[in-house]
Short mmCIF file of C-alpha atoms in Angstrom, two decimals:
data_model
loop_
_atom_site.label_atom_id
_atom_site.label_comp_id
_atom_site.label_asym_id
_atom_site.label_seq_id
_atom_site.Cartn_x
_atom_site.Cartn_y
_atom_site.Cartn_z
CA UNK A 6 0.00 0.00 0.00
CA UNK A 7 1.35 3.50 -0.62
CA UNK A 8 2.60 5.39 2.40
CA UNK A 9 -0.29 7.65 2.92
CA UNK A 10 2.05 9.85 5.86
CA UNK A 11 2.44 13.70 5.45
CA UNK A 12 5.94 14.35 3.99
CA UNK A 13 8.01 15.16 6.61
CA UNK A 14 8.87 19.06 6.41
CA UNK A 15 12.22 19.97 4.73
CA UNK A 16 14.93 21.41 7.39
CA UNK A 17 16.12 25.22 7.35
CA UNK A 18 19.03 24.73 9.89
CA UNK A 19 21.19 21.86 11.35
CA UNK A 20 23.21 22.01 14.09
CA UNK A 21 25.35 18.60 15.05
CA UNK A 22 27.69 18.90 18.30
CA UNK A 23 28.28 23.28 18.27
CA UNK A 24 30.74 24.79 20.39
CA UNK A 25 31.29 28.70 19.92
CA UNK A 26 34.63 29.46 22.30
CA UNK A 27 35.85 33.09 23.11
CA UNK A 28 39.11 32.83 24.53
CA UNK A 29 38.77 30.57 28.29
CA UNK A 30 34.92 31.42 27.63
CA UNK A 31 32.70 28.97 26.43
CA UNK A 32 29.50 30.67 24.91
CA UNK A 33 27.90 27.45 23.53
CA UNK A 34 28.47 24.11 24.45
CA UNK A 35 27.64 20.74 22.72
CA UNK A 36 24.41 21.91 21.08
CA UNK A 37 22.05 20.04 18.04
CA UNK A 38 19.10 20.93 16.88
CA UNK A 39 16.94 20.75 14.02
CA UNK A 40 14.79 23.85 12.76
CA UNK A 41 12.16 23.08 10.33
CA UNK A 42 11.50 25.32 7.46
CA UNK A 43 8.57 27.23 7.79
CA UNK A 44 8.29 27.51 11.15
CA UNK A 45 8.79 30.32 14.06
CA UNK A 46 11.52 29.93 16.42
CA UNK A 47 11.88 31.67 19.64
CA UNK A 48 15.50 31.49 21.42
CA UNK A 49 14.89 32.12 25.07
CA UNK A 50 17.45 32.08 28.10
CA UNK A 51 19.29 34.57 30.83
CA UNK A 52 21.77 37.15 29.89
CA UNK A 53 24.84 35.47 28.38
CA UNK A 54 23.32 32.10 27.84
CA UNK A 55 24.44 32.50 24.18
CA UNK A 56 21.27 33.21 22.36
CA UNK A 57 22.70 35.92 20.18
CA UNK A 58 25.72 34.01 19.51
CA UNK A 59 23.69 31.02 18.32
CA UNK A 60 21.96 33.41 15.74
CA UNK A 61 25.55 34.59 14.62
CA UNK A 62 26.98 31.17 14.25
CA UNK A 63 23.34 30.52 12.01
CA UNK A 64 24.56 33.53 9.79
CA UNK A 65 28.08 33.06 9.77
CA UNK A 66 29.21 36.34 11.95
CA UNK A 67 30.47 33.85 14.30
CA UNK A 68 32.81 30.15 13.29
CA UNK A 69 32.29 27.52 15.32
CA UNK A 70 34.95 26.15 17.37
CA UNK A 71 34.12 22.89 17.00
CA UNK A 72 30.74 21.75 15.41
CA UNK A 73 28.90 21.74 12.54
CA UNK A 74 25.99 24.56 11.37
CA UNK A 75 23.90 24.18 8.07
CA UNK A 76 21.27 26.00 6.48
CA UNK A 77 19.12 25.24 3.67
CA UNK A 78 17.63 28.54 2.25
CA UNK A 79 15.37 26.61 -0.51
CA UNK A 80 15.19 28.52 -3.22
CA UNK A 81 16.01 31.97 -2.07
CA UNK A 82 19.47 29.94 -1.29
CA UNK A 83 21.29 32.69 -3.52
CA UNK A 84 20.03 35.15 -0.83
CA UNK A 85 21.60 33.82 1.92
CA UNK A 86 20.46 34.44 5.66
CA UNK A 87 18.96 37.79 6.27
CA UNK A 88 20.09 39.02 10.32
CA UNK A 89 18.98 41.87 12.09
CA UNK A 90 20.98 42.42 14.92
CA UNK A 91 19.96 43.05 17.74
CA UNK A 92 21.97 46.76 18.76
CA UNK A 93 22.82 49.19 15.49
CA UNK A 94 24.09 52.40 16.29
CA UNK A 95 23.08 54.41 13.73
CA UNK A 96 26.70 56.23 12.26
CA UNK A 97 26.07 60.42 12.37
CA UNK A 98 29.09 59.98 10.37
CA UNK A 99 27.37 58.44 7.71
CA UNK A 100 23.64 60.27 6.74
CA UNK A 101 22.06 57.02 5.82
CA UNK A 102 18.08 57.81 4.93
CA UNK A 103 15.70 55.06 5.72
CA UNK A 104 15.03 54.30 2.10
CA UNK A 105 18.70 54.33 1.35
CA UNK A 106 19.58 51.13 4.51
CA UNK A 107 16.36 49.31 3.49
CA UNK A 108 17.81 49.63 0.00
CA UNK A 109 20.94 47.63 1.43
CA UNK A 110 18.89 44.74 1.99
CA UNK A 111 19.52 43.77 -1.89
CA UNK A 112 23.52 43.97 -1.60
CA UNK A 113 23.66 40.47 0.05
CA UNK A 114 22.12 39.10 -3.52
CA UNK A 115 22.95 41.91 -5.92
CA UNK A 116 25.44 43.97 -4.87
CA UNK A 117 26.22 47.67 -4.39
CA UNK A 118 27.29 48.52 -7.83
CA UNK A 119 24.70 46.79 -9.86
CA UNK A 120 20.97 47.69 -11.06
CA UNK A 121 18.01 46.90 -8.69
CA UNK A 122 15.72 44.75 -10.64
CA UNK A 123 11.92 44.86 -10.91
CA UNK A 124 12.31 42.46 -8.08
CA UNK A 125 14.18 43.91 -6.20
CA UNK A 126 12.11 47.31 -5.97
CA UNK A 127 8.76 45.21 -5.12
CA UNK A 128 10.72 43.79 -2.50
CA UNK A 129 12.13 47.08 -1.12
CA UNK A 130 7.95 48.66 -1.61
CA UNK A 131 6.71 45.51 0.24
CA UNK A 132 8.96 45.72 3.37
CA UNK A 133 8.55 49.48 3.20
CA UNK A 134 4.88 48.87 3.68
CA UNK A 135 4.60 46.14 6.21
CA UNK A 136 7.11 48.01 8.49
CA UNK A 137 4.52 51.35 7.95
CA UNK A 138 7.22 53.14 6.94
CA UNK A 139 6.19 55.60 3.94
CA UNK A 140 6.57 58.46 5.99
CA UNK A 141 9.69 58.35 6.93
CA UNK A 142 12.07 57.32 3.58
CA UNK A 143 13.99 60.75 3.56
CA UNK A 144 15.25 60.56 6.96
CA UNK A 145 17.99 60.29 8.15
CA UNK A 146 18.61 56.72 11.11
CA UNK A 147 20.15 58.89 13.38
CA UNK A 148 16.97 61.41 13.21
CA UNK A 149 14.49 57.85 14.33
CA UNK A 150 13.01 56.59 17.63
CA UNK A 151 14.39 53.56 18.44
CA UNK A 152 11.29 51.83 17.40
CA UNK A 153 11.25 53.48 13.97
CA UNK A 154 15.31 52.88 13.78
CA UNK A 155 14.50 48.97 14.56
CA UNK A 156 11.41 48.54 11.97
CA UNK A 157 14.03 50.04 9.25
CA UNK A 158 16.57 47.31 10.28
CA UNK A 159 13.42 44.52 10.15
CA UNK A 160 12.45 45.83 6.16
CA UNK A 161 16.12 45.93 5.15
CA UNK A 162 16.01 41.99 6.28
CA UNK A 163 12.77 41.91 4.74
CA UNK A 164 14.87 43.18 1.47
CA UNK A 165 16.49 40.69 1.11
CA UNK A 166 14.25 38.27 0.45
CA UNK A 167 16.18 35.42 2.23
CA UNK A 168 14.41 31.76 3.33
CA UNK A 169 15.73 32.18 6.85
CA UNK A 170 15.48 35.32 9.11
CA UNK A 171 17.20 36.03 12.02
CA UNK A 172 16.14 38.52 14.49
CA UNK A 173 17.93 39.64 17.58
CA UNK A 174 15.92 40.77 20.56
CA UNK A 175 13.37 42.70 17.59
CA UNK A 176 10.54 43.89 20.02
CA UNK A 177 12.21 44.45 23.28
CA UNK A 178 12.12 47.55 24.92
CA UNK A 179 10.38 49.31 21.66
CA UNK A 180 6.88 51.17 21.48
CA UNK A 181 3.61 49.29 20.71
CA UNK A 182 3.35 50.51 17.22
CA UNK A 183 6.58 48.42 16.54
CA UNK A 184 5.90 45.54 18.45
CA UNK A 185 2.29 44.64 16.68
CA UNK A 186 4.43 45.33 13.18
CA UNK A 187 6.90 43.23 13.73
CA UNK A 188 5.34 40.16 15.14
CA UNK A 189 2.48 40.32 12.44
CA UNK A 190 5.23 39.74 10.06
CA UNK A 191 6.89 37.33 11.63
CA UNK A 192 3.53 35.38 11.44
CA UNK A 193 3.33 36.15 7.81
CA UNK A 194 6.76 35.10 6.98
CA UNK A 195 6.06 31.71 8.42
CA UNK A 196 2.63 31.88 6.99
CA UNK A 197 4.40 32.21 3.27
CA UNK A 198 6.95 28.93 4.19
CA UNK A 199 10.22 30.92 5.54
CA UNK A 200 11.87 30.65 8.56
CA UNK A 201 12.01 33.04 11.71
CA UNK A 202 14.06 32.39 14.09
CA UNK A 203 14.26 34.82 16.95
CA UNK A 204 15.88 35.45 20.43
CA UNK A 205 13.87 36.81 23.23
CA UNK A 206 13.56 37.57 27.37
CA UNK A 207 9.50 37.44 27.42
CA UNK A 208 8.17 34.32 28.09
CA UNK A 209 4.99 35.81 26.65
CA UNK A 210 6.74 36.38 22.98
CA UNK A 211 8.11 32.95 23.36
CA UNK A 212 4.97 30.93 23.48
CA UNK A 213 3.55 32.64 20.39
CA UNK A 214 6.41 30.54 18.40
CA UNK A 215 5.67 27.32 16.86
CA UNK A 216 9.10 26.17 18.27
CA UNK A 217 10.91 27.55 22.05
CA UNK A 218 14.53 27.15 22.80
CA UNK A 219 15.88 27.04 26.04
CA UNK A 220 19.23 28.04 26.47
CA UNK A 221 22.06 28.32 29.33
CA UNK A 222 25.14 27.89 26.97
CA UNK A 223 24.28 24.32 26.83
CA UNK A 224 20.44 23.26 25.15
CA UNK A 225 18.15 22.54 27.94
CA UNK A 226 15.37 22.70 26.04
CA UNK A 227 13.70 22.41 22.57
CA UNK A 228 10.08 21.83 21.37
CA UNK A 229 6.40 22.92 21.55
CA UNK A 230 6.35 26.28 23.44
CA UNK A 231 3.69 24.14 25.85
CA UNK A 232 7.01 21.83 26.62
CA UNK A 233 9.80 23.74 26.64
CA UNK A 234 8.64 26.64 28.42
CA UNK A 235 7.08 24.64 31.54
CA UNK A 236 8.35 26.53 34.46
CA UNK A 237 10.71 23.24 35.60
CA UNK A 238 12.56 23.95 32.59
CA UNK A 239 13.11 27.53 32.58
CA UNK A 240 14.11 27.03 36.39
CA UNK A 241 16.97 24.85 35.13
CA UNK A 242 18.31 27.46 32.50
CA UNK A 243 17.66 30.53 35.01
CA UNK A 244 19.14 28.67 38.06
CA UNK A 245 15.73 28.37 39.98
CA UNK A 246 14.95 32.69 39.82
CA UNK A 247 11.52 32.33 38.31
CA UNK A 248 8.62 33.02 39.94
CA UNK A 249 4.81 32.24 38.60
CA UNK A 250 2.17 34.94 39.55
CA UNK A 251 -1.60 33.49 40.54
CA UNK A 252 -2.57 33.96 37.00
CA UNK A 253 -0.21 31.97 35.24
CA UNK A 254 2.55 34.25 34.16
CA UNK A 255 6.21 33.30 34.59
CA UNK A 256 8.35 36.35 35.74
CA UNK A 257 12.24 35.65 35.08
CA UNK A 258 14.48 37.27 37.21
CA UNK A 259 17.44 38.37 35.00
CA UNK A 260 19.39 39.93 38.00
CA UNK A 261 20.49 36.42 38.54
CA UNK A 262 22.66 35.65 35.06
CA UNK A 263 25.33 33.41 33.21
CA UNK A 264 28.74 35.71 32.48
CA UNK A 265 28.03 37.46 29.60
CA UNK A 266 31.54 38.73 28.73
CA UNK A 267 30.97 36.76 25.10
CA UNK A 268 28.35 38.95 24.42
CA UNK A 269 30.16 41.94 24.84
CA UNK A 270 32.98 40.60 22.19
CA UNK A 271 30.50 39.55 20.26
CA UNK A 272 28.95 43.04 19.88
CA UNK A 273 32.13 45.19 20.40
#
């Protein structure tokens, strides 16, 4: 009889047996995991647990010291990995407009020298758009909010038109306007068969994935969000400083965190 089972869904990203080494520092530590394509990711864990060097190692900012890290783009494989980190300073130095970074987006695939194609330009309208960002193409990143400045960032990823996305820490801290933007897209992304994988502190944000990541330099955790983010497993990655309120909600406390000296070579 023929086997009447659902395919089984292709795989964005492979990880066999990562470690990611700074010096005496080790930032990640034996990890594997499989990330389907299509699907939402949320990377959660204390300060320094290596979240944002996991993303880097996924994009290739970061080598692995020893280890093994690939990604299958599908057929936007000629586009690479699109990451938004998760600090940008935006250079005075360098009068950037808004329309001119999102622009950028199409340098990983095209370059700086040559012509944007017809392509290229619905791309650039389309993240322009979902990032409600009309209003602001002439100026300048250093003239933004911070939640403007990061939605400019998210539609020069968007740009690029890449099968994975990687997005640093993309709603903390930032006004509502930005936060309802950016995680409607993320559910569109997945909705249109790419991959989002992102790193976050909220427990909240992290159940709205299809897929939660625990991590305290080593993988404690990955699955459903119903799994992975049970408060006996979060206590393991945040040493035990989590508390659950009457209604439900899991408060971290970050006050107690892993070194995050990594972090700050990472970013610096």
């Amino acid at each position: 009889m023929p086997d009447e089972r659902p395919p089984s869904p292709a795989t964005a990203v492979t990880i066999d047996g990562l470690w990611v080494e700074y010096g005496s520092i080790v930032a990640l530590r034996a990890i594997d995991l499989t990330i389907a394509s299509g699907t939402t990711v949320a990377i959660i864990g204390p300060n320094g647990s290596g979240k944002s060097t996991l993303l880097s190692t996924i994009s290739g900012l970061v080598k692995p010291t020893r280890g093994r890290v690939q990604v299958d783009t599908g057929e936007r494989r000629a586009r690479g990995v699109a990451h938004v980190l998760q600090t940008t300073i935006a250079n005075e130095a360098l009068p950037l407009t808004v329309l001119e970074t999102i622009r950028m987006g199409c340098y990983a695939h095209r370059g700086a020298f040559r012509r944007l194609t017809a392509g290229d330009r619905s791309a650039i309208s389309d993240a322009i758009d979902r990032m409600k960002l009309g209003d602001l193409l002439k100026r300048q990143l250093h003239e933004l909010s911070g939640g403007q400045r990061q939605r400019t960032y998210v539609a020069q990823g968007l740009a690029q038109q890449a099968g994975v996305l990687l997005l640093d820490e993309p709603i903390t801290g930032l006004d509502l306007l930005t936060q309802e933007t950016i995680t409607r897209m993320i559910d569109d992304e997945a909705a249109d068969g790419r991959t989002v994988i992102l790193t976050t502190h909220d427990v909240g944000t992290a159940r709205l994935a299809q897929q939660a990541v625990v991590m305290a330099t080593d993988l404690i955790a990955a699955g459903p969000p119903a799994e992975a983010l049970a408060p006996d497993v979060l206590a393991k990655a945040y040493g035990g400083h989590i508390h659950e309120l009457d209604d439900g909600t899991l408060v971290l406390d970050e006050a107690h965190h892993h070194d995050h000296r990594f972090d700050d070579q990472l970013r610096g």
